[in-house]
CSV table of C-alpha atoms in Angstrom, one decimal:
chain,number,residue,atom,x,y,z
A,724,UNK,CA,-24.4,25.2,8.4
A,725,UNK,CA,-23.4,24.3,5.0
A,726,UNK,CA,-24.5,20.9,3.6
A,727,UNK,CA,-21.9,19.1,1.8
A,728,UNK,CA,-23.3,16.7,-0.7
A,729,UNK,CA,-21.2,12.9,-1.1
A,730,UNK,CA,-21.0,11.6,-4.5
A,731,UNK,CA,-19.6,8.1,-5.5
A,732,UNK,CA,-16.0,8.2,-6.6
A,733,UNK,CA,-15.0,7.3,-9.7
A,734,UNK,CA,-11.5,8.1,-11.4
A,735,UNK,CA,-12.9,10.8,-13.6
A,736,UNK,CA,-15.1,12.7,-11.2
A,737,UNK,CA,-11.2,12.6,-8.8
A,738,UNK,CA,-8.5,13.0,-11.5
A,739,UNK,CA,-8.3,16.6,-11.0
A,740,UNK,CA,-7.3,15.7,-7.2
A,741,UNK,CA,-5.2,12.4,-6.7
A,742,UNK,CA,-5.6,8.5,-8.6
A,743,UNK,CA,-8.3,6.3,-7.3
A,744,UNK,CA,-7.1,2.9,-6.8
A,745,UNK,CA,-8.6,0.3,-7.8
A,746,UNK,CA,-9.1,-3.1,-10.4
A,747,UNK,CA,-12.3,-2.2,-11.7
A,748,UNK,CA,-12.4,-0.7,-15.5
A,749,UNK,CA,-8.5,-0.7,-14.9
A,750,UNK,CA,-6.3,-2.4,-17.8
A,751,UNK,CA,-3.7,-5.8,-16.2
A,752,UNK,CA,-1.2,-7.4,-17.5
A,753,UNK,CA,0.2,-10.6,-16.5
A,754,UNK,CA,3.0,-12.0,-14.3
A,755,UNK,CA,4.6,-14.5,-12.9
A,756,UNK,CA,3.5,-16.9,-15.8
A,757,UNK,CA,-0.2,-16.4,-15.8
A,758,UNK,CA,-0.5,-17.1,-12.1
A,759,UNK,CA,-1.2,-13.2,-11.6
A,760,UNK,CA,-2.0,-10.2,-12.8
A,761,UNK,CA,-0.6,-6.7,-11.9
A,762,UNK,CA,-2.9,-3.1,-12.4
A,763,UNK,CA,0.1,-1.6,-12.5
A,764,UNK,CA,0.9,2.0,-11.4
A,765,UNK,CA,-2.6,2.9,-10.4
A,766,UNK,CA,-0.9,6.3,-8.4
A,767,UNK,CA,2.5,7.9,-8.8
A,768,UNK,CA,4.0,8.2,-5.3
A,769,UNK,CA,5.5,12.2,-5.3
A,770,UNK,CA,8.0,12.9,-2.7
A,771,UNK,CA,10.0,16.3,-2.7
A,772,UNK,CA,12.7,17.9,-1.2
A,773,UNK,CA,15.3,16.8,1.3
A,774,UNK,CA,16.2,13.2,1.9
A,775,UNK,CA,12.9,12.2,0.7
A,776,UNK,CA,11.6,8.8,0.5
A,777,UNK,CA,8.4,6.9,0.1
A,778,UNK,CA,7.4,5.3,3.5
A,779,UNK,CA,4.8,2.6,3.6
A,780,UNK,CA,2.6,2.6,7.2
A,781,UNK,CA,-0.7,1.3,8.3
A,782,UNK,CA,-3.5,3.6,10.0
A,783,UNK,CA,-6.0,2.7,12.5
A,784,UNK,CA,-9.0,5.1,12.0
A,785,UNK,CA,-12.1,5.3,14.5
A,786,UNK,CA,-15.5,5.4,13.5
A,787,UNK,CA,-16.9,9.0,13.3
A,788,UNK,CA,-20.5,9.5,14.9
A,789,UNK,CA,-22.7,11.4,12.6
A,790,UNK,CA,-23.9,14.4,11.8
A,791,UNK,CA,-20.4,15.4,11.6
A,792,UNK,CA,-19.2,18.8,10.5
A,793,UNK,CA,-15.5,19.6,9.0
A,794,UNK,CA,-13.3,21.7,11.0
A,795,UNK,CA,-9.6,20.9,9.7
A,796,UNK,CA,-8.3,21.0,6.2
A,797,UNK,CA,-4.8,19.8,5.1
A,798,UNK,CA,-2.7,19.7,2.7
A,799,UNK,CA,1.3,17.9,2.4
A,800,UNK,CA,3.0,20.4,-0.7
A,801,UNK,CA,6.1,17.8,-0.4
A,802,UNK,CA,4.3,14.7,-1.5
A,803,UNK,CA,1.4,13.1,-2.1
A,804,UNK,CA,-0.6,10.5,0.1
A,805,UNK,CA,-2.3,7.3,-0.5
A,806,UNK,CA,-4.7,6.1,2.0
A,807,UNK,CA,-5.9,2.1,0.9
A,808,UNK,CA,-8.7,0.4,2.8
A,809,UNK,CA,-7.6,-2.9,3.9
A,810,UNK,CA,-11.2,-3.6,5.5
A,811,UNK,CA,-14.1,-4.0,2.4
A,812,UNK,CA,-16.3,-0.5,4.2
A,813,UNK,CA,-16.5,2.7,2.5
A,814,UNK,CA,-14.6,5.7,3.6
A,815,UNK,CA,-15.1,9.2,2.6
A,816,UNK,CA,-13.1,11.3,0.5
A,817,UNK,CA,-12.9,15.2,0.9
A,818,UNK,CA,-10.9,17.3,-1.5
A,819,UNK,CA,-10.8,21.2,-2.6
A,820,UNK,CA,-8.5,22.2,-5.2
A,821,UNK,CA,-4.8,23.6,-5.3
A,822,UNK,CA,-4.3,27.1,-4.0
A,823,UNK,CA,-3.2,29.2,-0.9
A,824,UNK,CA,-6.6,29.3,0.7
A,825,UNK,CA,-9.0,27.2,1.2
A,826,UNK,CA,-12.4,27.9,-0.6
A,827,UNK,CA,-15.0,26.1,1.4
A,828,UNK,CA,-17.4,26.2,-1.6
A,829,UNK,CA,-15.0,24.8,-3.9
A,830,UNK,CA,-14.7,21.4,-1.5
A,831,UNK,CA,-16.5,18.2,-2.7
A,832,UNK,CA,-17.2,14.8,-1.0
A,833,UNK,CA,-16.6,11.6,-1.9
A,834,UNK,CA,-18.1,8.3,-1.1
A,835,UNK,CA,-15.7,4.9,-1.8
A,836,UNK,CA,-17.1,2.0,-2.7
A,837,UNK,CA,-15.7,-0.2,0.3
A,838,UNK,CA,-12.6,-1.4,-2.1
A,839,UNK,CA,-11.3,2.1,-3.9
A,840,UNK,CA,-8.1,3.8,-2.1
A,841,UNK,CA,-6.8,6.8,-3.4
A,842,UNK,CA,-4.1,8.9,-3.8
A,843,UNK,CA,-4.3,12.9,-3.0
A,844,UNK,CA,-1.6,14.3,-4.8
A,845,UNK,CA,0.9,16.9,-3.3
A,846,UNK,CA,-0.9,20.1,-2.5
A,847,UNK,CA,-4.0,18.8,-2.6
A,848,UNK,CA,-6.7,20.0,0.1
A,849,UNK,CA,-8.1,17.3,2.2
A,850,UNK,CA,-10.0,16.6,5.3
A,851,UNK,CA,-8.5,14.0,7.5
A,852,UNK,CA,-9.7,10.6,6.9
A,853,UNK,CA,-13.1,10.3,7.6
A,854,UNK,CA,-14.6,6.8,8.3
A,855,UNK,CA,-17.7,7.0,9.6
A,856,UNK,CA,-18.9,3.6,8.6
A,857,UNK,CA,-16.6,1.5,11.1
A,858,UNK,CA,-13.2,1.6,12.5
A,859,UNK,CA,-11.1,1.2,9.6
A,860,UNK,CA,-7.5,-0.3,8.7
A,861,UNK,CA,-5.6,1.2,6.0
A,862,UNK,CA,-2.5,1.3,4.0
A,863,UNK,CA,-1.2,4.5,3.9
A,864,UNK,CA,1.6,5.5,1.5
A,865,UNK,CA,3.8,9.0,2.1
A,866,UNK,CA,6.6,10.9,1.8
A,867,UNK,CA,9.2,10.7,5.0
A,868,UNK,CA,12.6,13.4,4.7
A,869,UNK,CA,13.2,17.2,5.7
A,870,UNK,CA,11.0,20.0,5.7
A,871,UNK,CA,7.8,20.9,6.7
A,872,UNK,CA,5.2,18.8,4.9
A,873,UNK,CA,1.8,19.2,6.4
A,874,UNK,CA,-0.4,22.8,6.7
A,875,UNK,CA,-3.7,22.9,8.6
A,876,UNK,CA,-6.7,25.6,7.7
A,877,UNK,CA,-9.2,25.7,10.5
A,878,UNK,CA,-12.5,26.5,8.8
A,879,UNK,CA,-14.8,29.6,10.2
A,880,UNK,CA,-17.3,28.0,12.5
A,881,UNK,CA,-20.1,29.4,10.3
A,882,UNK,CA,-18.8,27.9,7.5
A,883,UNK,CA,-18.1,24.4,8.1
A,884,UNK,CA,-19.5,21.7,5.8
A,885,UNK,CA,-21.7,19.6,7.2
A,886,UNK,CA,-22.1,15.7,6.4
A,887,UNK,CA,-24.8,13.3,7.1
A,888,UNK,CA,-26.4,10.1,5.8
B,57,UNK,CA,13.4,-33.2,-3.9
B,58,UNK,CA,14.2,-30.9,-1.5
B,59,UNK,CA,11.6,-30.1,1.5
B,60,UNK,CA,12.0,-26.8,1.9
B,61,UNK,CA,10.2,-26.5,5.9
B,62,UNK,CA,7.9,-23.1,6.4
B,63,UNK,CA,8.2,-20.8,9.3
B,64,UNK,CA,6.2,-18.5,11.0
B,65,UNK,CA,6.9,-15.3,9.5
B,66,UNK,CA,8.4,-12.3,12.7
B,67,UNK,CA,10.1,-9.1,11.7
B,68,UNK,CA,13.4,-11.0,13.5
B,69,UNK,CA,13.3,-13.7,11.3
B,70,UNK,CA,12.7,-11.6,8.1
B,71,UNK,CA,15.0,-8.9,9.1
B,72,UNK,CA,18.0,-9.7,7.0
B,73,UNK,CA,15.4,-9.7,4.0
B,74,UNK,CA,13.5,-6.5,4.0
B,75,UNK,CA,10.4,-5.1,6.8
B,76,UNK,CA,7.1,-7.2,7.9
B,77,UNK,CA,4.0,-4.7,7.4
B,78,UNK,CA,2.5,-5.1,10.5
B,79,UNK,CA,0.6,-3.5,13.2
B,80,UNK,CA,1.2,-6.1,16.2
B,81,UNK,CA,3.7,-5.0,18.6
B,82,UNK,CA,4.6,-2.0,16.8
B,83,UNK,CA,4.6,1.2,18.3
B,84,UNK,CA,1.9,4.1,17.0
B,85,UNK,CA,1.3,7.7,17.2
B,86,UNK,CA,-1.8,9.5,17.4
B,87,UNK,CA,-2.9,11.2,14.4
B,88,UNK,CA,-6.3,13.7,13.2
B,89,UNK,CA,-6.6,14.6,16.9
B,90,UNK,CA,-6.8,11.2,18.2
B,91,UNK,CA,-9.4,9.7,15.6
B,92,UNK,CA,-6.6,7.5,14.3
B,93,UNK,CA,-3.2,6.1,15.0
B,94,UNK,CA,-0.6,5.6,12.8
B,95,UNK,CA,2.1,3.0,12.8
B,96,UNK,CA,4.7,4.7,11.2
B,97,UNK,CA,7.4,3.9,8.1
B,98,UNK,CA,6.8,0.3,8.9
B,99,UNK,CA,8.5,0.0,5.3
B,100,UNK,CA,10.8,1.9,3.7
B,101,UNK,CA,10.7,2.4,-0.3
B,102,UNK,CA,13.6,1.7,-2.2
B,103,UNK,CA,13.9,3.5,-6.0
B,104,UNK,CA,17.6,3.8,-7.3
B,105,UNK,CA,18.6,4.9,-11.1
B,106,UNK,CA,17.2,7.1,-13.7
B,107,UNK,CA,13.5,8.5,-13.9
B,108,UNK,CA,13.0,6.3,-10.6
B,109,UNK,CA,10.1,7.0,-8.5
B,110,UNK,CA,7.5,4.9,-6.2
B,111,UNK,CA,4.2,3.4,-7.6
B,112,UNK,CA,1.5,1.6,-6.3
B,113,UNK,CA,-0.6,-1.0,-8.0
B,114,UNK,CA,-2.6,-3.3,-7.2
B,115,UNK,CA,-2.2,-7.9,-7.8
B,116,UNK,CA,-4.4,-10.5,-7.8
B,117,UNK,CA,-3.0,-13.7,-7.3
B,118,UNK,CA,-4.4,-17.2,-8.5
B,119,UNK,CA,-4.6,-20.0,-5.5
B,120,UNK,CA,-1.6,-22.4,-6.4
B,121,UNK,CA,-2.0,-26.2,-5.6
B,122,UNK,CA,0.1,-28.5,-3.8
B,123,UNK,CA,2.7,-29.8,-3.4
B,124,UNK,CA,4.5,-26.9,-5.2
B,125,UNK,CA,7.7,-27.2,-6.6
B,126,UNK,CA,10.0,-23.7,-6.9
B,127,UNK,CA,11.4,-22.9,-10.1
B,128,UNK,CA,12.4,-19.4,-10.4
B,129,UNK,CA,13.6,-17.1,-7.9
B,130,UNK,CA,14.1,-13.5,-9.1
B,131,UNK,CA,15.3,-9.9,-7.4
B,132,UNK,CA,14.9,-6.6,-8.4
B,133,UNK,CA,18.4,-4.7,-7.8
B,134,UNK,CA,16.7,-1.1,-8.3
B,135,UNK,CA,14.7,-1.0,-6.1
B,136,UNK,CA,11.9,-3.0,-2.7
B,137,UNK,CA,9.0,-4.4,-3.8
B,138,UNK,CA,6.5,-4.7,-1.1
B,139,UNK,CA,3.0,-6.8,-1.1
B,140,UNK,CA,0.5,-6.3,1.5
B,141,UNK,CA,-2.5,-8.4,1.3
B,142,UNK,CA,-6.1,-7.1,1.0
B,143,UNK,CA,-7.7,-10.6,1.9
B,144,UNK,CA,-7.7,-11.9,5.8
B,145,UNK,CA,-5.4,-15.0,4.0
B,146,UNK,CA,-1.9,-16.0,4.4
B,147,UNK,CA,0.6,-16.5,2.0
B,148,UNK,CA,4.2,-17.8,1.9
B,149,UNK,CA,7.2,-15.3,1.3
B,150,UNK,CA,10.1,-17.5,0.1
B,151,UNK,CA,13.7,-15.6,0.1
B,152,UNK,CA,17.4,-15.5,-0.2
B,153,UNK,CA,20.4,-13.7,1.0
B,154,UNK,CA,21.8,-11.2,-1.8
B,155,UNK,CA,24.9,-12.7,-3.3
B,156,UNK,CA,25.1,-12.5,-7.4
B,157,UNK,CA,23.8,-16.7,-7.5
B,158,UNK,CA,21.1,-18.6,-5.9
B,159,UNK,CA,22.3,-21.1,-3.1
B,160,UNK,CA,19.2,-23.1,-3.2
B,161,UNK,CA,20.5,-24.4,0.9
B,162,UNK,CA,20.2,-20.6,2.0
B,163,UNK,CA,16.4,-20.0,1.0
B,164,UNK,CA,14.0,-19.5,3.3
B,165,UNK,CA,10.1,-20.1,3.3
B,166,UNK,CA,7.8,-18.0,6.0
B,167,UNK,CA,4.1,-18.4,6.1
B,168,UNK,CA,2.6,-14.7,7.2
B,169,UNK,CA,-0.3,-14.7,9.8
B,170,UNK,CA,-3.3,-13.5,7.5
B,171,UNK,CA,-2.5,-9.6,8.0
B,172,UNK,CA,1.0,-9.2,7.6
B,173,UNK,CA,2.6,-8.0,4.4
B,174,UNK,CA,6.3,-7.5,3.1
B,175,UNK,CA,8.6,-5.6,1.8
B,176,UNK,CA,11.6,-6.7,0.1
B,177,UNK,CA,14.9,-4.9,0.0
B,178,UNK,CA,16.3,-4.6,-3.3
B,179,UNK,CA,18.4,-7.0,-4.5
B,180,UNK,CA,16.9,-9.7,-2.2
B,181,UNK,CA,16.2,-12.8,-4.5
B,182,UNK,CA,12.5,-14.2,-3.8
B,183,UNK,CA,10.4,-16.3,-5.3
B,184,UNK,CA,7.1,-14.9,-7.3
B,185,UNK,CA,4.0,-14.4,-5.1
B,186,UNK,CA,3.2,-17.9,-3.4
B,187,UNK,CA,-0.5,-17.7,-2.6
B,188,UNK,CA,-1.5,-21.6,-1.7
B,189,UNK,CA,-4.6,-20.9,0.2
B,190,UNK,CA,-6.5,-18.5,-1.9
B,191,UNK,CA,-7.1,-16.4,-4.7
B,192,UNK,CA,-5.7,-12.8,-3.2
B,193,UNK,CA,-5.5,-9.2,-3.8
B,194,UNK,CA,-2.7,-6.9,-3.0
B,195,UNK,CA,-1.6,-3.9,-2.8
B,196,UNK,CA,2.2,-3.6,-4.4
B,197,UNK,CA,4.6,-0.7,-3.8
B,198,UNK,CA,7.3,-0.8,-6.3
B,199,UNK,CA,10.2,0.9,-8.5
B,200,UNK,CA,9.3,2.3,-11.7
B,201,UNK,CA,11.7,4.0,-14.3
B,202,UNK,CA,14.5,3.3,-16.0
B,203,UNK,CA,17.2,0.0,-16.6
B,204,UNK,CA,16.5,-3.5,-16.1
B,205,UNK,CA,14.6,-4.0,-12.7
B,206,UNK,CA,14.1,-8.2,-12.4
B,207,UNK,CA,16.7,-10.7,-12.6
B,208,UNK,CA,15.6,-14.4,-12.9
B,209,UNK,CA,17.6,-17.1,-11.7
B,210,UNK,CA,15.6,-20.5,-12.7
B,211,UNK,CA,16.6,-23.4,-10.7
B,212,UNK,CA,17.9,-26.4,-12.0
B,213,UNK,CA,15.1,-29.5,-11.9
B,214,UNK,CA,17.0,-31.7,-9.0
B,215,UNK,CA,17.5,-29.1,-6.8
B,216,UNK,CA,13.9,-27.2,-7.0
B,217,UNK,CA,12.7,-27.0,-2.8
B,218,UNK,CA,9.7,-28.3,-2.8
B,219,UNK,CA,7.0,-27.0,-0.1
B,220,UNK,CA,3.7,-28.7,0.8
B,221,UNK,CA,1.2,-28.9,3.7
């Protein structure tokens, strides 16, 4: 069992995988004549291929129980996905780099602070959302059209990662 | 003065103006082997023109007093714009049929339930965020590229609905 250690996010430490979004740090600017003020563009939606489209939903997500160990990897190549918490309670975040296999050791873990969303971009590797705080609300913001957008890789049972807290 | 009266906001009475994000009543689909459920493409996202593509950002909104009079209404032909709110807080959405002017009779003022957010079709004239209880955060899903994307239509002093509670 492979321990898989959960480190905050922050845009830098996640640029090479998706956009965090968030206010904090971030640059506004503002509208509708002072009375707001946009943090604008904080992730490029991507949406590929056939009668594609950006779709906006909302996800219910259960608590996990803990220890909990990752068995499932995915990845959309046609566009990428934003998941945004509408509930203040961190989530975790786990990635692995662009490529046709999935190198367990090259996966990392990240913990939100209760208010960050991000945004994998196509191809990424991720595990499904993992909440294991609470049951969750999000925003979730993908690509809808033709084709097949989402591959799963089963990890070996000897290697899963392993989480805990 | 015009009293303009506020509704409750329903996806039937918004219909003719763009989607309701929402999770009551709406059908979902399991998802990440039945950890979460998914309401899906409660929105659709609208990007015509050049270099067009979806973006999400996020808005904070100062708490407006009352009474409040309306003095712009604007619409963005290129593309939906769609606010879902971050804070348990309602807002009012405040639209008008597409048509190239503003008939001040024909808008319409809905007050969402705390949860709910919105998504405008393009070319639906609306006023700018109306957030009378609260300061509140959003999440936005808009247009970005190229042409002109807002039209302003400022209404003339005598006619200006007014809304208060």
């Amino acid at each position: 069992m492979n321990s898989l250690p959960v480190k905050p996010l922050t845009a830098e430490a996640f640029f090479e995988f998706g956009d965090v979004i968030e206010m904090d740090q971030r640059a506004s600017q503002p509208m509708n004549r002072g009375m707001a003020e946009r943090f604008p563009s904080l992730a490029k939606v991507e949406t590929y291929g056939d009668k594609a489209r950006a779709v906006i939903s909302l996800v219910h997500s259960r608590r996990y129980s803990m220890p909990h160990s990752i068995e499932l990897i995915e990845r959309h190549p046609l566009g990428s996905q934003a998941f945004i918490p509408l509930d203040d309670t961190p989530f975790i975040v786990i990635v692995g780099p662009i490529g046709d296999e999935v190198d367990v050791s090259q996966l990392r873990a990240f913990k939100t602070n209760g208010s960050q969303g991000i945004n994998y971009r196509a191809g990424i590797w991720h595990a499904p959302l993992f909440t294991p705080f609470d049951n969750m609300n999000f925003v979730c913001v993908d690509r809808d059209g033709e084709g097949s957008n989402c591959e799963e890789w089963l990890i070996a049972e000897d290697e899963r990662p392993q989480i805990n807290f």
